[in-house]
Tab-separated table of C-alpha atoms in Angstrom:
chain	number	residue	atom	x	y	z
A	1461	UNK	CA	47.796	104.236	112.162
A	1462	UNK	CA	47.967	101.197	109.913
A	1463	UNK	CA	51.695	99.968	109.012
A	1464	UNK	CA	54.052	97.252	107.405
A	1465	UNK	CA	55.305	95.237	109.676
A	1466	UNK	CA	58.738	92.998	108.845
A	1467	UNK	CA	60.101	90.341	110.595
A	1468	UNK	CA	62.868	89.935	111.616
A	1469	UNK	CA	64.537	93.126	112.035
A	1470	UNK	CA	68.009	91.465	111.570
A	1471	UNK	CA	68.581	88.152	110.379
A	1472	UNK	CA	72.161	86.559	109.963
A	1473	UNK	CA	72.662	83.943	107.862
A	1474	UNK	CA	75.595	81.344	106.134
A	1475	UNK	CA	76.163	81.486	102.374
A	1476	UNK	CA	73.956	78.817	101.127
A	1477	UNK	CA	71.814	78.901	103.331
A	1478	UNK	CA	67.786	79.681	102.396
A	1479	UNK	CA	66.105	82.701	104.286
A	1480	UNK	CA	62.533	83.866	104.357
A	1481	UNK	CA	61.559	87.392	105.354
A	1482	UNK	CA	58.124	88.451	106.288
A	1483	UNK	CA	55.683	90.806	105.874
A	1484	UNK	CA	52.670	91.897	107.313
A	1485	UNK	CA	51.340	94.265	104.795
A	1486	UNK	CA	48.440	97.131	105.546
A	1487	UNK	CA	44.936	95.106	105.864
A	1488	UNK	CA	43.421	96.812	102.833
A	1489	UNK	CA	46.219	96.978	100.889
A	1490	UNK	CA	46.300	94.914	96.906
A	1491	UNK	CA	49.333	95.906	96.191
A	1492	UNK	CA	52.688	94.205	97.604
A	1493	UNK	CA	56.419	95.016	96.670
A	1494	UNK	CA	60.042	93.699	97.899
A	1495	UNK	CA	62.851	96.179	97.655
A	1496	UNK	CA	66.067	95.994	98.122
A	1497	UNK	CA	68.830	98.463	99.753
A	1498	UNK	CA	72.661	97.483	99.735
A	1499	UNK	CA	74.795	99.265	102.345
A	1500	UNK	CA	75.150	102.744	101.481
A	1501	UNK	CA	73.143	102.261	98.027
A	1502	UNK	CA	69.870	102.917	96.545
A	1503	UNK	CA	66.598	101.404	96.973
A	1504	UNK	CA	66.147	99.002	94.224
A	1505	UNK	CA	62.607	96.957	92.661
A	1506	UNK	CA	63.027	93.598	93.511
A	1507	UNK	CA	58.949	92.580	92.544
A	1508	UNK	CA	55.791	93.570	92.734
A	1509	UNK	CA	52.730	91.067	93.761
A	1510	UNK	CA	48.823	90.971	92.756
A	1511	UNK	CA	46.264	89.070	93.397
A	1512	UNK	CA	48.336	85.914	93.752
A	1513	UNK	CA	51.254	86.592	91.175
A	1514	UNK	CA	53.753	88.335	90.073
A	1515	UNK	CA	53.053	91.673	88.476
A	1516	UNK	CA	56.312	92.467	87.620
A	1517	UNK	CA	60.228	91.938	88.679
A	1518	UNK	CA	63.257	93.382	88.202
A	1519	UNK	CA	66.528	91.810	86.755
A	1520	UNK	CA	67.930	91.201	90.202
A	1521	UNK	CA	65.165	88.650	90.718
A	1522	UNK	CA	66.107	85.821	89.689
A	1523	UNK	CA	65.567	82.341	90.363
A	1524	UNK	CA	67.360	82.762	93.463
A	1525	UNK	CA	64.472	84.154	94.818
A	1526	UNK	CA	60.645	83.683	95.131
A	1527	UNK	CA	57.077	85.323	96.587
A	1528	UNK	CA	54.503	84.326	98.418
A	1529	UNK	CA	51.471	84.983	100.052
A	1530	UNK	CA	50.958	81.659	101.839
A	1531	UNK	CA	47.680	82.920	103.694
A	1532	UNK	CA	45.365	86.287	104.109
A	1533	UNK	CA	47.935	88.311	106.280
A	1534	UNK	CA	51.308	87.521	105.152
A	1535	UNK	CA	53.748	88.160	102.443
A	1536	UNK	CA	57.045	86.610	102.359
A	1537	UNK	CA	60.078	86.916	100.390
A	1538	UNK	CA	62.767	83.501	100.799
A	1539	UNK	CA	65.897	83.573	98.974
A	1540	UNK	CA	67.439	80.545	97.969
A	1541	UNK	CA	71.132	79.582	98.728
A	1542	UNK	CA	72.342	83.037	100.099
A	1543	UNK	CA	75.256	84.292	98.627
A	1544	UNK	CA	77.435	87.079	100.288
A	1545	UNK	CA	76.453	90.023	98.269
A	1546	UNK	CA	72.804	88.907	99.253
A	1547	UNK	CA	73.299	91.248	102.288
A	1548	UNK	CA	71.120	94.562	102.271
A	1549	UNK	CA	68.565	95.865	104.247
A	1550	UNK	CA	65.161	94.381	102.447
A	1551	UNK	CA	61.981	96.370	102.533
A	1552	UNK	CA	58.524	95.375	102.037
A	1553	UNK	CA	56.158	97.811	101.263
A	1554	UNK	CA	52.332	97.809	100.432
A	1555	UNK	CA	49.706	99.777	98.274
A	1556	UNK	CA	45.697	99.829	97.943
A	1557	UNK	CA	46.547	101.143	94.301
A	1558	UNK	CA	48.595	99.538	91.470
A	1559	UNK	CA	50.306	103.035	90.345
A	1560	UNK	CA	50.036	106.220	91.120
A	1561	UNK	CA	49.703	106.677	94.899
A	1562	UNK	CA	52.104	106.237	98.260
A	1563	UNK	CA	53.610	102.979	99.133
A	1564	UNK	CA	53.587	102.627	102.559
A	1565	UNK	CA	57.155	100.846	103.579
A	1566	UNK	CA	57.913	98.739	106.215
A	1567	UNK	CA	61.325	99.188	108.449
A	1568	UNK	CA	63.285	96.175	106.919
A	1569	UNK	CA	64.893	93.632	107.587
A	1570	UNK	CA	68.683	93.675	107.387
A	1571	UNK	CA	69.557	90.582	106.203
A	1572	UNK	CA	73.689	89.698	106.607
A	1573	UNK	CA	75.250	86.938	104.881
A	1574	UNK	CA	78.386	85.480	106.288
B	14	UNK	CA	60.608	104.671	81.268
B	15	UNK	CA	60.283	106.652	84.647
B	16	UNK	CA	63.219	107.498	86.259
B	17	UNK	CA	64.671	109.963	89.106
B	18	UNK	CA	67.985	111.793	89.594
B	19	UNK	CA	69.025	113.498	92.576
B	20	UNK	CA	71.928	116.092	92.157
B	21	UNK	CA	74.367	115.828	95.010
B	22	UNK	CA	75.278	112.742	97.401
B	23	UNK	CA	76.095	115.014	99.870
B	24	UNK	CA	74.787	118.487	100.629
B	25	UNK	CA	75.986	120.753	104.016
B	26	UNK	CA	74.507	123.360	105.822
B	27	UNK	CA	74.542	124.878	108.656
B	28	UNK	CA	72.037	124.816	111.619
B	29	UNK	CA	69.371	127.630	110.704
B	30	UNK	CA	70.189	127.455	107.068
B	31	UNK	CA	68.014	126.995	104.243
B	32	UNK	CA	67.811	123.330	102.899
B	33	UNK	CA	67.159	122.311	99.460
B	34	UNK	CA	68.100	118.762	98.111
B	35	UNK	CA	67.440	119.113	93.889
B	36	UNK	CA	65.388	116.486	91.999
B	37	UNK	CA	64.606	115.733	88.345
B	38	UNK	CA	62.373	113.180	87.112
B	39	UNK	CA	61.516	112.001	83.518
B	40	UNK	CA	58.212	110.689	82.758
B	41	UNK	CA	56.676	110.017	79.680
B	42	UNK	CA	53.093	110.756	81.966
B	43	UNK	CA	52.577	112.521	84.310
B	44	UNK	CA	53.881	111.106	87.256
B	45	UNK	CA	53.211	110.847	91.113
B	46	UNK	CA	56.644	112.173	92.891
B	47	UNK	CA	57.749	111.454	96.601
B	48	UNK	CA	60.434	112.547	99.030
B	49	UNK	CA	61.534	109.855	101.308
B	50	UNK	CA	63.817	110.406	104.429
B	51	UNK	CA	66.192	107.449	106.413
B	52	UNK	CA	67.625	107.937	109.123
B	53	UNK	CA	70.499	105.705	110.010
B	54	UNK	CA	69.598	102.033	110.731
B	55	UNK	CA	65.797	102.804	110.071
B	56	UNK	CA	63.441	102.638	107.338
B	57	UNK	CA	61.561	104.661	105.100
B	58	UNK	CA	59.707	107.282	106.192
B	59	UNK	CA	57.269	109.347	103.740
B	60	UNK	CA	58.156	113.384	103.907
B	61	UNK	CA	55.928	114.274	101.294
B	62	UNK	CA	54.060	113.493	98.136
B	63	UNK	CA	53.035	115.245	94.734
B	64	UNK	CA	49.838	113.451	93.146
B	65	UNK	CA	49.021	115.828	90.462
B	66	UNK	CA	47.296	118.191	92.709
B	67	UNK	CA	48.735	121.468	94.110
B	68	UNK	CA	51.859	122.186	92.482
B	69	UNK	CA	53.682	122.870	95.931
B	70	UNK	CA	53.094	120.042	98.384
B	71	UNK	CA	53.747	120.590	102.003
B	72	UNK	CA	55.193	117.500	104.160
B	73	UNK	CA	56.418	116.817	107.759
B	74	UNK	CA	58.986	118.496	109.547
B	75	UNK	CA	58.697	121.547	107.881
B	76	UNK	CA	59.360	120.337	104.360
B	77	UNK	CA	57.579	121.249	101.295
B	78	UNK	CA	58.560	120.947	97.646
B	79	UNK	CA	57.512	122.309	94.199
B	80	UNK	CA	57.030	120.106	91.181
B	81	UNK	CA	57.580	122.289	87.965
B	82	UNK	CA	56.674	120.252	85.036
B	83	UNK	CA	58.362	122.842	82.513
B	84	UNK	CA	61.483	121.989	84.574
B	85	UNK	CA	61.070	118.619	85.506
B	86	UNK	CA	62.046	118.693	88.887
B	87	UNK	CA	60.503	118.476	92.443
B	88	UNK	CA	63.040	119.905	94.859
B	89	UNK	CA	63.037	119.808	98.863
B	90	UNK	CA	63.357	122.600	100.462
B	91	UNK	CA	63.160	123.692	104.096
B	92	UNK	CA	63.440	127.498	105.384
B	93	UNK	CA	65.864	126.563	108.398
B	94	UNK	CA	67.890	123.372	109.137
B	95	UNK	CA	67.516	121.431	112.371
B	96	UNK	CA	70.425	118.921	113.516
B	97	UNK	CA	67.924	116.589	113.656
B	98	UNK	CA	67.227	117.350	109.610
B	99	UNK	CA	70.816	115.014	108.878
B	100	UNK	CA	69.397	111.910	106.905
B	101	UNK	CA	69.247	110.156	103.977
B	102	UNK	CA	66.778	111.808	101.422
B	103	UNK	CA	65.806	109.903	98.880
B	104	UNK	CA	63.280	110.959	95.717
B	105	UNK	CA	61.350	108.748	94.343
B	106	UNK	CA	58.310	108.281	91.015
B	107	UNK	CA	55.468	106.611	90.606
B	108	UNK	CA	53.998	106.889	87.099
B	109	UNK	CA	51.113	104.902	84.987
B	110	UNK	CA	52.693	103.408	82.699
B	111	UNK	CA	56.236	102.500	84.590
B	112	UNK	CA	54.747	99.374	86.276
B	113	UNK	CA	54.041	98.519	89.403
B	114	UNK	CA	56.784	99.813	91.285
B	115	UNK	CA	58.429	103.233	92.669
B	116	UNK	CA	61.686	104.108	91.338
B	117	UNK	CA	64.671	105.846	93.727
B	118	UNK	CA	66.866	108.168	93.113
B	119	UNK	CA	70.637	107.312	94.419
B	120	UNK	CA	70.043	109.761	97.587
B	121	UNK	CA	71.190	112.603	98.828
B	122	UNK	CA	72.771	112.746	102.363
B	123	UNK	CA	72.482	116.180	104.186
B	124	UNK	CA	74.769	116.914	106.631
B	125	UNK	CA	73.771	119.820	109.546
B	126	UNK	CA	76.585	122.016	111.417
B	127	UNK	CA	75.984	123.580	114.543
């Protein structure tokens, strides 16, 4: 069965310093999201990604961080200067529609900032 | 706006019990609903999914849930409670006009007693 594949699966990192998670979204898939889960929170919209842009983001994405797809297979997310409260488990998650279907979510990566 | 609220972070219940985790949504269309389980350390795993078809949707592990528009609400439910049922439940909505993006609910954590 097809699924979203993150790596890594745990990534510690120092305050400051830049990060870049990765994605491997489902083949077919248009549709390409970043969410984010603090420790014991809620998942949260980070930003959603079509055809080559941004479709939308939320107010927690700020300049800090960025998208990309740099080729046909991957999607990565790289925040900028980590900060502490940067640490959450980050999930990427993929969709062959826009709205109004399942979002197929990969396992995360927990991301720690120390 | 679309959002989602769960009624209780925590629910009990014993082993053999009946389950049911409540969840109200507010749409201004009619939306596509979700139930999401994590388990600890792990990712999100689809349980079950309303997309304006049958009104009660039957997922994995035994799960099924109603959506009642006149109520709002899609609640879980689950006839009897396995040990293996404690997680992190999560409801979530996916609507046409609420962007590109699914929107949580703060979770519900069910707890099983032998």
């Amino acid at each position: 069965e097809p699924e979203v594949t993150q790596t890594p699966s745990h990534q510690v990192t120092q305050m400051g310093q830049e990060v870049i998670l990765r994605c491997v979204p489902i083949s077919n898939h248009l549709y390409f999201y970043w969410y984010r889960q603090i420790l014991g929170q809620k998942v949260e919209f980070l930003v959603s990604f079509y055809n080559n842009e941004i479709s939308e983001k939320s107010e927690i994405f700020d300049d800090q961080f960025s998208v990309e797809r740099p080729d046909g297979s991957n999607f990565t997310l790289k925040i900028r200067s980590t900060k502490l409260e940067d640490s959450a488990m980050y999930f990427c998650a993929s969709s062959e529609e826009m709205v109004n279907t399942e979002a197929f979510f990969g396992q995360g990566t927990r991301l720690t900032v120390v | 706006a679309q959002s989602v609220t769960q009624l209780g972070s925590h629910v009990s219940v014993s082993e053999g019990a009946l389950v049911l985790l409540r969840c109200n949504y507010s749409s201004s269309v009619p939306p596509y609903l979700f139930w999401y389980v994590q388990y600890p350390n792990q990712g999100l795993q689809l349980l079950l999914k309303y997309t304006s078809a049958a009104t009660l949707v039957k997922g994995i592990n035994g799960f099924e849930a109603e959506f009642k528009k006149s109520e709002t609400s899609f609640h879980l439910t689950k006839p009897s409670a396995h040990m293996s049922d404690a997680a992190e439940y999560f409801c979530a909505v996916s609507a046409g006009t609420g962007g590109f993006k699914t929107i949580f609910g703060a979770g519900t954590r069910l707890f099983v007693k032998a």
